[in-house]
Amino acid sequence: MPHAMRPAAILELVKQGHVEALIATYGPGTWRIYADLDVSMAPDGPDELFDVAASLIRPGDVVLDVGCRDASHLIGLCRRHDITAIGVDPVPVHIAKAAEVVSVAGLADRVSLHQATLEEAPIAMQSVDLIWCRDVLEQVADLPAVVRAAARALRPGGAMIVFTVLDNGLTTSDRELLAHHRGVVPANMDSARLMAIYAESGLLLEQTIEIGTRWREHAEERTQPVSRKLLQLARLRRQRDELTTTYGPDDVAHVEANLHWELWQFLGLTLPSVHVLRRDR
Ligand SMILES: C[S@@+](CC[C@H](N)C(=O)[O-])C[C@H]1O[C@@H](n2cnc3c(N)ncnc32)[C@H](O)[C@@H]1O
């Protein structure tokens, strides 16, 4: 049996070991890793989605933007391709802005806009060649109804491009926070459920592109939006009571959840993904 060491001797050994760990902590190896991590990996930005669309669009196509917001993507698609376009969004201020932007762009003869949810919009059956659905599915109230409406609007063989954000391991406390987000419907971020809804609607998944952190890195390298959100989050937490008194608990809780949205993407807790779907013939 080894001779038992006195506690003071053990502590001395631990301290010595820790000094070695400190030397490694501040050693050249770690600094070199930080330096490597300061180099951009030249990530693609969100224009990648236009490249995906370009591989699917043909001249003369009818393109539908579900959840078009201010029509900026519709205008981008019209400028890149000889198409006519339809924009749908239920929020009045979005459609008003979209109408203004489309008019200023001189595209009113090629773009029609509807203030409605996709399920309620007057889109003729099988009249659309391509659906562009960017950052919308995680926000719709009735996911199966929206996907069914999209499949109905597509002509047989038509394609749908979805960009959405999937749950990739949010913790219980993240989910509790997300429940306060007014726009996001957390159940829509369940990948297995989404796949089942596509299949039930007759949409075949042709391609999945994991965007991961690329678009976020692209933005952060340019304008640091998430750094700003972290700063806002810190300030929100330090003055939660005052903000709650001024704006009410629901607005403050929503903003706190929304300030985590991109951060979760950076941490890999959510997974931004593109799906290319094809309507069954
Ligand atoms: C996060 S925004 C994304 C807007 C735009 N597609 C983009 O990428 O910037 C989500 C949009 O989906 C719209 N939306 C929510 N439910 C919808 C539905 N059932 N049908 C159509 N649009 C919907 C919202 O009004 C909002 O403008």
mmCIF file of C-alpha atoms and ligand atoms in Angstrom:
data_model
loop_
_atom_site.group_PDB
_atom_site.id
_atom_site.type_symbol
_atom_site.label_atom_id
_atom_site.label_comp_id
_atom_site.label_asym_id
_atom_site.label_seq_id
_atom_site.Cartn_x
_atom_site.Cartn_y
_atom_site.Cartn_z
ATOM 1 C CA MET A 1 0.000 0.000 0.000
ATOM 2 C CA PRO A 2 1.505 3.420 -0.958
ATOM 3 C CA HIS A 3 2.546 5.653 1.860
ATOM 4 C CA ALA A 4 -0.382 8.044 2.551
ATOM 5 C CA MET A 5 0.478 11.649 1.522
ATOM 6 C CA ARG A 6 -0.183 14.492 3.890
ATOM 7 C CA PRO A 7 -2.958 16.920 2.746
ATOM 8 C CA ALA A 8 -0.432 19.770 2.491
ATOM 9 C CA ALA A 9 1.711 17.731 0.066
ATOM 10 C CA ILE A 10 -1.338 16.869 -2.086
ATOM 11 C CA LEU A 11 -2.313 20.529 -2.248
ATOM 12 C CA GLU A 12 1.241 21.413 -3.326
ATOM 13 C CA LEU A 13 1.024 18.904 -6.202
ATOM 14 C CA VAL A 14 -2.407 20.217 -7.270
ATOM 15 C CA LYS A 15 -1.090 23.788 -7.277
ATOM 16 C CA GLN A 16 1.909 22.775 -9.358
ATOM 17 C CA GLY A 17 -0.369 20.982 -11.845
ATOM 18 C CA HIS A 18 -2.576 24.034 -12.063
ATOM 19 C CA VAL A 19 0.376 26.323 -12.778
ATOM 20 C CA GLU A 20 1.185 24.016 -15.714
ATOM 21 C CA ALA A 21 -2.441 24.314 -16.882
ATOM 22 C CA LEU A 22 -2.182 28.112 -16.613
ATOM 23 C CA ILE A 23 1.028 28.103 -18.652
ATOM 24 C CA ALA A 24 -0.799 26.103 -21.363
ATOM 25 C CA THR A 25 -3.817 28.441 -21.125
ATOM 26 C CA TYR A 26 -1.609 31.421 -21.971
ATOM 27 C CA GLY A 27 0.749 29.491 -24.228
ATOM 28 C CA PRO A 28 1.340 30.034 -27.952
ATOM 29 C CA GLY A 29 -0.845 27.069 -28.995
ATOM 30 C CA THR A 30 -4.070 28.614 -27.772
ATOM 31 C CA TRP A 31 -3.222 32.060 -29.201
ATOM 32 C CA ARG A 32 -2.634 30.471 -32.603
ATOM 33 C CA ILE A 33 -6.101 28.858 -32.495
ATOM 34 C CA TYR A 34 -7.697 32.226 -31.674
ATOM 35 C CA ALA A 35 -5.771 33.796 -34.552
ATOM 36 C CA ASP A 36 -6.965 31.070 -36.946
ATOM 37 C CA LEU A 37 -10.540 31.662 -35.770
ATOM 38 C CA ASP A 38 -10.225 35.353 -36.620
ATOM 39 C CA VAL A 39 -9.967 34.431 -40.300
ATOM 40 C CA SER A 40 -13.216 34.459 -42.260
ATOM 41 C CA MET A 41 -14.265 31.156 -43.809
ATOM 42 C CA ALA A 42 -15.876 33.229 -46.605
ATOM 43 C CA PRO A 43 -19.395 32.035 -45.800
ATOM 44 C CA ASP A 44 -22.202 32.383 -48.325
ATOM 45 C CA GLY A 45 -24.878 34.912 -47.451
ATOM 46 C CA PRO A 46 -28.636 34.647 -47.942
ATOM 47 C CA ASP A 47 -28.296 35.374 -51.685
ATOM 48 C CA GLU A 48 -27.549 31.645 -51.840
ATOM 49 C CA LEU A 49 -31.330 31.195 -51.932
ATOM 50 C CA PHE A 50 -31.496 33.162 -55.205
ATOM 51 C CA ASP A 51 -28.960 30.690 -56.655
ATOM 52 C CA VAL A 52 -31.198 27.801 -55.612
ATOM 53 C CA ALA A 53 -34.159 29.546 -57.284
ATOM 54 C CA ALA A 54 -32.146 30.216 -60.450
ATOM 55 C CA SER A 55 -31.668 26.488 -60.934
ATOM 56 C CA LEU A 56 -35.464 25.986 -60.869
ATOM 57 C CA ILE A 57 -36.936 29.028 -62.666
ATOM 58 C CA ARG A 58 -37.648 29.122 -66.408
ATOM 59 C CA PRO A 59 -38.638 32.200 -68.464
ATOM 60 C CA GLY A 60 -42.355 32.920 -68.248
ATOM 61 C CA ASP A 61 -42.796 31.184 -64.874
ATOM 62 C CA VAL A 62 -45.273 32.339 -62.248
ATOM 63 C CA VAL A 63 -43.537 32.653 -58.870
ATOM 64 C CA LEU A 64 -45.410 32.941 -55.565
ATOM 65 C CA ASP A 65 -43.730 34.436 -52.484
ATOM 66 C CA VAL A 66 -45.517 33.173 -49.370
ATOM 67 C CA GLY A 67 -45.023 35.656 -46.537
ATOM 68 C CA CYS A 68 -43.526 38.249 -48.873
ATOM 69 C CA ARG A 69 -43.172 41.009 -46.240
ATOM 70 C CA ASP A 70 -41.940 44.101 -48.154
ATOM 71 C CA ALA A 71 -41.602 42.220 -51.477
ATOM 72 C CA SER A 72 -37.840 42.734 -51.517
ATOM 73 C CA HIS A 73 -37.253 39.096 -52.500
ATOM 74 C CA LEU A 74 -40.004 39.200 -55.123
ATOM 75 C CA ILE A 75 -38.324 42.228 -56.640
ATOM 76 C CA GLY A 76 -34.967 40.421 -56.515
ATOM 77 C CA LEU A 77 -36.504 37.454 -58.333
ATOM 78 C CA CYS A 78 -38.193 39.683 -60.957
ATOM 79 C CA ARG A 79 -34.932 41.512 -61.629
ATOM 80 C CA ARG A 80 -33.061 38.247 -62.106
ATOM 81 C CA HIS A 81 -35.690 36.409 -64.189
ATOM 82 C CA ASP A 82 -38.369 36.934 -66.815
ATOM 83 C CA ILE A 83 -41.258 35.959 -64.530
ATOM 84 C CA THR A 84 -44.525 37.235 -63.154
ATOM 85 C CA ALA A 85 -44.863 37.165 -59.405
ATOM 86 C CA ILE A 86 -47.476 37.000 -56.662
ATOM 87 C CA GLY A 87 -46.854 38.104 -53.090
ATOM 88 C CA VAL A 88 -49.008 37.044 -50.147
ATOM 89 C CA ASP A 89 -48.773 38.287 -46.573
ATOM 90 C CA PRO A 90 -51.489 38.732 -43.905
ATOM 91 C CA VAL A 91 -49.897 41.759 -42.190
ATOM 92 C CA PRO A 92 -51.384 45.018 -43.575
ATOM 93 C CA VAL A 93 -48.264 47.110 -43.023
ATOM 94 C CA HIS A 94 -46.181 44.549 -44.943
ATOM 95 C CA ILE A 95 -48.482 44.560 -47.965
ATOM 96 C CA ALA A 96 -48.723 48.373 -47.916
ATOM 97 C CA LYS A 97 -44.917 48.598 -47.910
ATOM 98 C CA ALA A 98 -44.690 45.886 -50.578
ATOM 99 C CA ALA A 99 -47.094 47.809 -52.850
ATOM 100 C CA GLU A 100 -45.031 50.978 -52.446
ATOM 101 C CA VAL A 101 -41.705 49.219 -53.081
ATOM 102 C CA VAL A 102 -43.054 47.311 -56.110
ATOM 103 C CA SER A 103 -44.410 50.550 -57.582
ATOM 104 C CA VAL A 104 -41.125 52.419 -57.030
ATOM 105 C CA ALA A 105 -39.292 49.511 -58.684
ATOM 106 C CA GLY A 106 -41.574 49.880 -61.735
ATOM 107 C CA LEU A 107 -42.766 46.291 -61.410
ATOM 108 C CA ALA A 108 -46.481 46.802 -60.740
ATOM 109 C CA ASP A 109 -47.342 45.157 -64.081
ATOM 110 C CA ARG A 110 -45.459 41.985 -63.128
ATOM 111 C CA VAL A 111 -46.257 41.653 -59.412
ATOM 112 C CA SER A 112 -49.655 41.177 -57.785
ATOM 113 C CA LEU A 113 -50.038 41.351 -54.019
ATOM 114 C CA HIS A 114 -52.648 39.906 -51.660
ATOM 115 C CA GLN A 115 -53.106 40.821 -48.033
ATOM 116 C CA ALA A 116 -54.070 37.359 -46.772
ATOM 117 C CA THR A 117 -52.691 34.171 -45.351
ATOM 118 C CA LEU A 118 -51.737 31.685 -48.041
ATOM 119 C CA GLU A 119 -54.663 29.470 -46.977
ATOM 120 C CA GLU A 120 -57.098 32.332 -47.692
ATOM 121 C CA ALA A 121 -55.416 34.002 -50.644
ATOM 122 C CA PRO A 122 -57.156 33.808 -54.031
ATOM 123 C CA ILE A 123 -54.503 31.730 -55.763
ATOM 124 C CA ALA A 124 -55.876 29.497 -58.518
ATOM 125 C CA MET A 125 -55.187 25.781 -58.199
ATOM 126 C CA GLN A 126 -52.129 24.537 -60.098
ATOM 127 C CA SER A 127 -51.338 28.056 -61.344
ATOM 128 C CA VAL A 128 -47.854 28.519 -59.868
ATOM 129 C CA ASP A 129 -44.529 27.180 -61.154
ATOM 130 C CA LEU A 130 -42.363 28.005 -58.161
ATOM 131 C CA ILE A 131 -43.094 28.887 -54.534
ATOM 132 C CA TRP A 132 -40.554 30.894 -52.565
ATOM 133 C CA CYS A 133 -41.206 30.491 -48.830
ATOM 134 C CA ARG A 134 -38.436 32.137 -46.873
ATOM 135 C CA ASP A 135 -38.440 32.256 -43.084
ATOM 136 C CA VAL A 136 -42.210 31.748 -42.896
ATOM 137 C CA LEU A 137 -43.111 28.162 -41.939
ATOM 138 C CA GLU A 138 -41.857 28.626 -38.379
ATOM 139 C CA GLN A 139 -44.366 31.484 -38.031
ATOM 140 C CA VAL A 140 -47.579 30.058 -39.499
ATOM 141 C CA ALA A 141 -50.510 29.201 -37.215
ATOM 142 C CA ASP A 142 -51.633 26.102 -39.124
ATOM 143 C CA LEU A 143 -48.625 24.420 -40.723
ATOM 144 C CA PRO A 144 -50.472 21.526 -42.407
ATOM 145 C CA ALA A 145 -53.013 23.962 -43.925
ATOM 146 C CA VAL A 146 -50.269 26.240 -45.304
ATOM 147 C CA VAL A 147 -48.291 23.368 -46.824
ATOM 148 C CA ARG A 148 -51.501 21.908 -48.334
ATOM 149 C CA ALA A 149 -52.371 25.333 -49.788
ATOM 150 C CA ALA A 150 -48.879 25.588 -51.285
ATOM 151 C CA ALA A 151 -49.146 22.130 -52.851
ATOM 152 C CA ARG A 152 -52.590 23.042 -54.243
ATOM 153 C CA ALA A 153 -51.276 26.249 -55.826
ATOM 154 C CA LEU A 154 -48.354 24.467 -57.542
ATOM 155 C CA ARG A 155 -48.761 22.951 -60.965
ATOM 156 C CA PRO A 156 -47.858 19.257 -61.069
ATOM 157 C CA GLY A 157 -44.063 19.092 -61.235
ATOM 158 C CA GLY A 158 -43.756 22.627 -59.826
ATOM 159 C CA ALA A 159 -41.188 23.318 -57.126
ATOM 160 C CA MET A 160 -41.171 24.946 -53.706
ATOM 161 C CA ILE A 161 -38.142 26.428 -51.968
ATOM 162 C CA VAL A 162 -38.470 26.582 -48.203
ATOM 163 C CA PHE A 163 -36.022 28.267 -45.898
ATOM 164 C CA THR A 164 -36.886 27.542 -42.296
ATOM 165 C CA VAL A 165 -35.271 27.181 -38.889
ATOM 166 C CA LEU A 166 -35.506 23.806 -37.149
ATOM 167 C CA ASP A 167 -35.106 22.869 -33.509
ATOM 168 C CA ASN A 168 -31.681 21.288 -33.182
ATOM 169 C CA GLY A 169 -31.557 20.703 -29.424
ATOM 170 C CA LEU A 170 -33.036 23.740 -27.687
ATOM 171 C CA THR A 171 -32.997 23.185 -23.928
ATOM 172 C CA THR A 172 -36.128 23.205 -21.788
ATOM 173 C CA SER A 173 -35.354 26.745 -20.618
ATOM 174 C CA ASP A 174 -34.759 27.888 -24.240
ATOM 175 C CA ARG A 175 -38.156 26.451 -25.152
ATOM 176 C CA GLU A 176 -39.806 28.208 -22.217
ATOM 177 C CA LEU A 177 -38.286 31.457 -23.464
ATOM 178 C CA LEU A 178 -39.315 30.770 -27.072
ATOM 179 C CA ALA A 179 -42.912 30.200 -25.929
ATOM 180 C CA HIS A 180 -43.042 33.978 -25.287
ATOM 181 C CA HIS A 181 -42.186 34.783 -28.937
ATOM 182 C CA ARG A 182 -45.341 36.130 -30.518
ATOM 183 C CA GLY A 183 -44.597 35.112 -34.095
ATOM 184 C CA VAL A 184 -42.872 31.756 -33.816
ATOM 185 C CA VAL A 185 -44.878 28.546 -33.405
ATOM 186 C CA PRO A 186 -42.335 26.201 -31.766
ATOM 187 C CA ALA A 187 -44.122 23.023 -32.938
ATOM 188 C CA ASN A 188 -43.378 24.077 -36.542
ATOM 189 C CA MET A 189 -39.649 23.739 -35.843
ATOM 190 C CA ASP A 190 -39.923 19.975 -35.389
ATOM 191 C CA SER A 191 -38.154 18.483 -38.400
ATOM 192 C CA ALA A 192 -39.865 15.063 -38.285
ATOM 193 C CA ARG A 193 -43.318 16.685 -38.142
ATOM 194 C CA LEU A 194 -42.466 18.997 -41.029
ATOM 195 C CA MET A 195 -41.271 16.069 -43.167
ATOM 196 C CA ALA A 196 -44.523 14.195 -42.464
ATOM 197 C CA ILE A 197 -46.596 17.265 -43.423
ATOM 198 C CA TYR A 198 -44.705 17.651 -46.719
ATOM 199 C CA ALA A 199 -45.288 14.004 -47.538
ATOM 200 C CA GLU A 200 -49.006 14.137 -46.635
ATOM 201 C CA SER A 201 -49.401 17.133 -48.964
ATOM 202 C CA GLY A 202 -47.833 15.378 -51.936
ATOM 203 C CA LEU A 203 -44.594 17.392 -51.831
ATOM 204 C CA LEU A 204 -41.464 15.333 -52.424
ATOM 205 C CA LEU A 205 -38.303 16.487 -50.711
ATOM 206 C CA GLU A 206 -35.674 16.666 -53.480
ATOM 207 C CA GLN A 207 -32.853 18.420 -51.670
ATOM 208 C CA THR A 208 -31.906 19.632 -48.196
ATOM 209 C CA ILE A 209 -29.237 22.279 -47.771
ATOM 210 C CA GLU A 210 -28.085 22.824 -44.201
ATOM 211 C CA ILE A 211 -27.331 26.524 -43.923
ATOM 212 C CA GLY A 212 -26.157 26.136 -40.337
ATOM 213 C CA THR A 213 -24.297 29.266 -39.244
ATOM 214 C CA ARG A 214 -23.131 30.388 -42.719
ATOM 215 C CA TRP A 215 -25.639 33.205 -43.343
ATOM 216 C CA ARG A 216 -25.240 34.375 -39.754
ATOM 217 C CA GLU A 217 -21.447 34.454 -40.059
ATOM 218 C CA HIS A 218 -21.845 36.390 -43.326
ATOM 219 C CA ALA A 219 -23.988 39.036 -41.601
ATOM 220 C CA GLU A 220 -21.886 39.180 -38.451
ATOM 221 C CA GLU A 221 -18.675 39.707 -40.415
ATOM 222 C CA ARG A 222 -20.274 42.760 -42.032
ATOM 223 C CA THR A 223 -22.590 44.509 -39.588
ATOM 224 C CA GLN A 224 -22.390 42.575 -36.299
ATOM 225 C CA PRO A 225 -26.181 42.242 -35.780
ATOM 226 C CA VAL A 226 -25.922 39.503 -33.142
ATOM 227 C CA SER A 227 -23.299 41.394 -31.132
ATOM 228 C CA ARG A 228 -25.802 44.237 -31.004
ATOM 229 C CA LYS A 229 -28.566 41.865 -29.923
ATOM 230 C CA LEU A 230 -26.412 40.506 -27.097
ATOM 231 C CA LEU A 231 -25.829 44.048 -25.919
ATOM 232 C CA GLN A 232 -29.582 44.718 -26.071
ATOM 233 C CA LEU A 233 -30.213 41.484 -24.161
ATOM 234 C CA ALA A 234 -27.804 42.499 -21.394
ATOM 235 C CA ARG A 235 -29.507 45.895 -21.138
ATOM 236 C CA LEU A 236 -32.963 44.277 -21.128
ATOM 237 C CA ARG A 237 -31.972 42.056 -18.211
ATOM 238 C CA ARG A 238 -30.521 44.950 -16.228
ATOM 239 C CA GLN A 239 -33.666 47.049 -16.588
ATOM 240 C CA ARG A 240 -36.333 44.342 -16.880
ATOM 241 C CA ASP A 241 -38.511 45.847 -14.121
ATOM 242 C CA GLU A 242 -38.528 49.359 -15.603
ATOM 243 C CA LEU A 243 -39.204 48.042 -19.134
ATOM 244 C CA THR A 244 -42.006 45.835 -17.811
ATOM 245 C CA THR A 245 -43.614 48.788 -16.035
ATOM 246 C CA THR A 246 -43.402 50.922 -19.196
ATOM 247 C CA TYR A 247 -44.256 48.376 -21.917
ATOM 248 C CA GLY A 248 -45.917 45.464 -20.109
ATOM 249 C CA PRO A 249 -44.627 41.922 -19.505
ATOM 250 C CA ASP A 250 -45.749 40.424 -22.827
ATOM 251 C CA ASP A 251 -43.807 42.860 -25.032
ATOM 252 C CA VAL A 252 -40.693 42.519 -22.876
ATOM 253 C CA ALA A 253 -40.902 38.695 -22.858
ATOM 254 C CA HIS A 254 -41.366 38.637 -26.643
ATOM 255 C CA VAL A 255 -38.375 40.910 -27.216
ATOM 256 C CA GLU A 256 -36.222 38.820 -24.866
ATOM 257 C CA ALA A 257 -37.121 35.647 -26.789
ATOM 258 C CA ASN A 258 -36.541 37.305 -30.160
ATOM 259 C CA LEU A 259 -33.120 38.561 -29.083
ATOM 260 C CA HIS A 260 -32.118 34.887 -28.734
ATOM 261 C CA TRP A 261 -33.270 33.873 -32.242
ATOM 262 C CA GLU A 262 -29.988 34.363 -34.108
ATOM 263 C CA LEU A 263 -27.905 33.485 -31.052
ATOM 264 C CA TRP A 264 -29.489 30.005 -30.957
ATOM 265 C CA GLN A 265 -28.522 29.623 -34.617
ATOM 266 C CA PHE A 266 -24.925 30.561 -33.835
ATOM 267 C CA LEU A 267 -24.832 28.016 -31.003
ATOM 268 C CA GLY A 268 -26.271 25.287 -33.228
ATOM 269 C CA LEU A 269 -29.327 24.906 -30.996
ATOM 270 C CA THR A 270 -31.457 25.666 -34.029
ATOM 271 C CA LEU A 271 -30.640 24.697 -37.599
ATOM 272 C CA PRO A 272 -31.440 27.035 -40.503
ATOM 273 C CA SER A 273 -32.210 24.777 -43.478
ATOM 274 C CA VAL A 274 -33.337 24.956 -47.093
ATOM 275 C CA HIS A 275 -35.701 22.364 -48.520
ATOM 276 C CA VAL A 276 -36.350 21.997 -52.241
ATOM 277 C CA LEU A 277 -39.670 20.245 -52.761
ATOM 278 C CA ARG A 278 -41.420 19.041 -55.884
ATOM 279 C CA ARG A 279 -45.164 18.616 -56.310
ATOM 280 C CA ASP A 280 -45.999 15.074 -57.223
ATOM 281 C CA ARG A 281 -47.287 14.767 -60.783
HETATM 282 C C1 LIG B 1 -40.069 36.291 -40.595
HETATM 283 S S1 LIG B 1 -41.110 37.003 -41.775
HETATM 284 C C2 LIG B 1 -40.238 36.614 -43.261
HETATM 285 C C3 LIG B 1 -40.573 37.548 -44.383
HETATM 286 C C4 LIG B 1 -39.823 37.322 -45.681
HETATM 287 N N1 LIG B 1 -40.229 36.089 -46.327
HETATM 288 C C5 LIG B 1 -38.339 37.337 -45.460
HETATM 289 O O1 LIG B 1 -37.675 36.321 -45.673
HETATM 290 O O2 LIG B 1 -37.824 38.400 -45.084
HETATM 291 C C6 LIG B 1 -42.501 35.912 -41.807
HETATM 292 C C7 LIG B 1 -43.641 36.432 -42.656
HETATM 293 O O3 LIG B 1 -44.612 35.389 -42.827
HETATM 294 C C8 LIG B 1 -45.892 35.988 -42.820
HETATM 295 N N2 LIG B 1 -46.911 34.946 -42.561
HETATM 296 C C9 LIG B 1 -47.231 34.401 -41.367
HETATM 297 N N3 LIG B 1 -48.219 33.495 -41.536
HETATM 298 C C10 LIG B 1 -48.517 33.456 -42.872
HETATM 299 C C11 LIG B 1 -49.447 32.696 -43.656
HETATM 300 N N4 LIG B 1 -50.273 31.802 -43.118
HETATM 301 N N5 LIG B 1 -49.484 32.918 -44.996
HETATM 302 C C12 LIG B 1 -48.632 33.828 -45.554
HETATM 303 N N6 LIG B 1 -47.729 34.563 -44.847
HETATM 304 C C13 LIG B 1 -47.668 34.376 -43.523
HETATM 305 C C14 LIG B 1 -45.751 37.069 -41.753
HETATM 306 O O4 LIG B 1 -46.747 38.055 -41.844
HETATM 307 C C15 LIG B 1 -44.351 37.615 -42.026
HETATM 308 O O5 LIG B 1 -44.356 38.689 -42.935
#
